[in-house]
Short mmCIF file of C-alpha atoms in Angstrom, two decimals:
data_model
loop_
_atom_site.label_atom_id
_atom_site.label_comp_id
_atom_site.label_asym_id
_atom_site.label_seq_id
_atom_site.Cartn_x
_atom_site.Cartn_y
_atom_site.Cartn_z
CA MET A 1 -0.02 -0.07 0.05
CA ALA A 2 2.95 2.36 0.90
CA ALA A 3 4.48 1.69 -2.48
CA ALA A 4 1.37 2.58 -4.37
CA ALA A 5 0.99 5.77 -2.35
CA ALA A 6 4.52 6.64 -3.16
CA ALA A 7 3.89 6.07 -6.98
CA ALA A 8 0.62 8.01 -6.78
CA THR A 9 2.30 10.77 -4.77
CA ALA A 10 5.25 11.07 -7.27
CA ALA A 11 2.64 11.24 -10.04
CA ALA A 12 0.59 14.23 -8.29
CA GLY A 13 3.72 16.11 -7.74
CA LEU A 14 4.82 15.86 -11.41
CA ALA A 15 1.33 16.66 -12.46
CA VAL A 16 1.22 19.63 -10.29
CA ARG A 17 4.43 20.96 -11.61
CA ALA A 18 3.52 20.33 -15.30
CA LEU A 19 0.04 21.51 -15.28
CA GLY A 20 0.05 23.93 -12.58
CA SER A 21 1.83 27.35 -12.41
CA GLY A 22 3.09 29.95 -9.97
CA SER A 23 3.38 29.57 -6.07
CA VAL A 24 0.44 27.25 -5.84
CA ALA A 25 2.11 24.51 -7.97
CA LYS A 26 5.57 25.21 -6.38
CA TYR A 27 4.35 24.78 -2.69
CA ALA A 28 2.06 22.11 -3.60
CA GLY A 29 5.11 20.24 -5.12
CA ASP A 30 6.96 20.97 -1.86
CA ALA A 31 4.42 19.55 0.32
CA LEU A 32 4.13 16.42 -1.81
CA TYR A 33 7.95 15.94 -1.93
CA THR A 34 7.64 15.29 1.86
CA VAL A 35 4.74 13.11 1.53
CA LEU A 36 6.76 11.00 -1.17
CA LEU A 37 9.62 10.86 1.19
CA MET A 38 7.37 9.58 3.84
CA ALA A 39 5.58 7.08 1.84
CA LEU A 40 8.90 5.67 0.65
CA LEU A 41 9.91 5.56 4.09
CA VAL A 42 6.79 3.49 5.17
CA ALA A 43 7.38 1.29 2.27
CA LEU A 44 10.81 0.41 3.36
CA ALA A 45 9.96 0.20 7.09
CA PRO A 46 6.21 -0.61 7.29
CA ARG A 47 6.23 -0.86 11.17
CA ILE A 48 7.34 2.85 11.49
CA THR A 49 5.06 4.89 13.38
CA PRO A 50 3.06 7.67 11.68
CA LEU A 51 4.87 10.13 13.92
CA ARG A 52 8.36 8.90 13.38
CA ALA A 53 7.88 8.59 9.60
CA ALA A 54 6.35 12.20 9.37
CA ALA A 55 9.34 13.46 11.55
CA THR A 56 11.96 11.57 9.31
CA ALA A 57 10.62 12.74 6.15
CA LEU A 58 10.44 16.37 7.38
CA ALA A 59 13.91 16.27 8.63
CA ALA A 60 15.26 14.87 5.37
CA SER A 61 13.11 17.39 3.46
CA TRP A 62 14.61 20.41 5.72
CA ALA A 63 18.19 18.79 5.32
CA VAL A 64 17.94 18.89 1.47
CA GLU A 65 16.49 22.67 1.47
CA PHE A 66 19.47 23.69 3.87
CA LEU A 67 21.75 21.89 1.60
CA GLN A 68 20.75 24.40 -1.10
CA LEU A 69 22.38 27.32 0.85
CA GLY A 70 25.81 25.69 -0.67
CA GLY A 71 26.46 25.59 -4.37
CA LEU A 72 26.37 21.68 -4.70
CA PRO A 73 22.71 21.27 -5.49
CA ALA A 74 22.47 24.07 -8.09
CA GLU A 75 25.74 22.86 -9.87
CA LEU A 76 24.14 19.26 -10.05
CA SER A 77 20.77 20.64 -11.03
CA ARG A 78 22.45 22.40 -14.04
CA HIS A 79 23.40 19.02 -15.38
CA SER A 80 20.57 16.78 -14.29
CA THR A 81 16.80 17.02 -14.40
CA ALA A 82 16.61 14.20 -11.76
CA ALA A 83 19.16 16.16 -9.38
CA ARG A 84 16.83 19.16 -10.05
CA LEU A 85 13.58 17.40 -9.02
CA VAL A 86 15.24 15.71 -6.03
CA LEU A 87 17.68 18.39 -4.74
CA GLY A 88 16.25 21.73 -6.01
CA SER A 89 18.61 24.40 -6.61
CA THR A 90 18.28 27.36 -4.43
CA PHE A 91 17.16 28.01 -0.71
CA ASN A 92 13.71 29.22 -0.14
CA ALA A 93 12.72 29.75 3.38
CA PRO A 94 8.88 29.44 2.65
CA ASP A 95 9.53 25.91 1.48
CA LEU A 96 10.26 24.88 5.14
CA PHE A 97 6.66 25.58 6.05
CA TRP A 98 5.30 23.67 3.13
CA TYR A 99 7.44 20.62 3.89
CA ALA A 100 5.93 20.81 7.54
CA ALA A 101 2.45 20.94 5.85
CA GLY A 102 3.35 17.80 3.85
CA ALA A 103 4.59 16.13 6.93
CA ALA A 104 1.51 16.92 8.71
CA ALA A 105 -0.75 15.66 5.93
CA GLY A 106 1.24 12.48 5.60
CA TRP A 107 0.98 11.86 9.27
CA LEU A 108 -2.88 12.41 9.12
CA LEU A 109 -3.06 9.88 6.09
CA HIS A 110 -0.82 7.36 7.72
CA THR A 111 -2.61 7.53 11.12
CA ALA A 112 -6.04 7.19 9.31
CA ALA A 113 -4.58 4.10 7.16
CA ARG A 114 -3.58 2.33 10.31
CA ALA A 115 -6.72 3.06 12.22
CA ARG A 116 -8.95 1.17 9.55
CA PRO A 117 -10.18 -2.06 10.85
CA GLY A 118 -8.52 -5.11 9.23
CA PRO A 119 -9.96 -8.29 8.37
CA ARG A 120 -11.37 -10.06 11.34
CA PRO A 121 -9.88 -13.50 12.48
CA ARG A 122 -12.25 -16.33 11.54
CA ALA A 123 -14.25 -17.75 14.55
CA SER A 124 -13.33 -21.15 15.69
CA ALA A 125 -15.67 -23.92 14.64
CA ARG A 126 -15.73 -25.43 18.12
CA PRO A 127 -17.66 -23.61 20.93
CA ARG A 128 -15.85 -22.18 23.97
CA GLY A 129 -17.37 -22.16 27.46
CA ARG A 130 -17.51 -19.17 29.81
CA ASP A 131 -13.87 -19.32 30.71
CA GLY A 132 -12.72 -19.14 27.02
CA ARG A 133 -11.73 -22.62 26.84
CA ARG A 134 -12.95 -25.32 24.67
CA PRO A 135 -15.24 -27.90 26.71
CA ASP A 136 -12.87 -30.76 25.63
CA ALA A 137 -9.60 -28.87 26.77
CA ARG A 138 -7.57 -30.48 29.63
CA ARG A 139 -8.18 -28.90 33.08
CA PRO A 140 -5.33 -28.31 35.26
#
């Protein structure tokens, strides 16, 4: 499920950037970037808690943004579209807020997904007594 969420998030992020314009597309892409990191993290570590996944994705997003204060991401982005999509090129302080918004949205979605009731265990064909034991079970 997390891998499908990651694929859908990547597609949504690319669609927003391709079809949208201006700050709405840019900041939606920023939020989706963090949601994508979170989905990938959950795919790799399915037992991770929603809070830890959101915090880790947010920390990674912020780390990439602060890395842009140096020249390496801009240099790599000039030579590679993939580097530009993953690392960006220039630091923009408002991005930090939108990464946090994406982490919050990812946390809410992950929490809701974990709260859904799963399949119920099949009831035993053999009846049980008031004490929870089967009538034919050995008594101490």
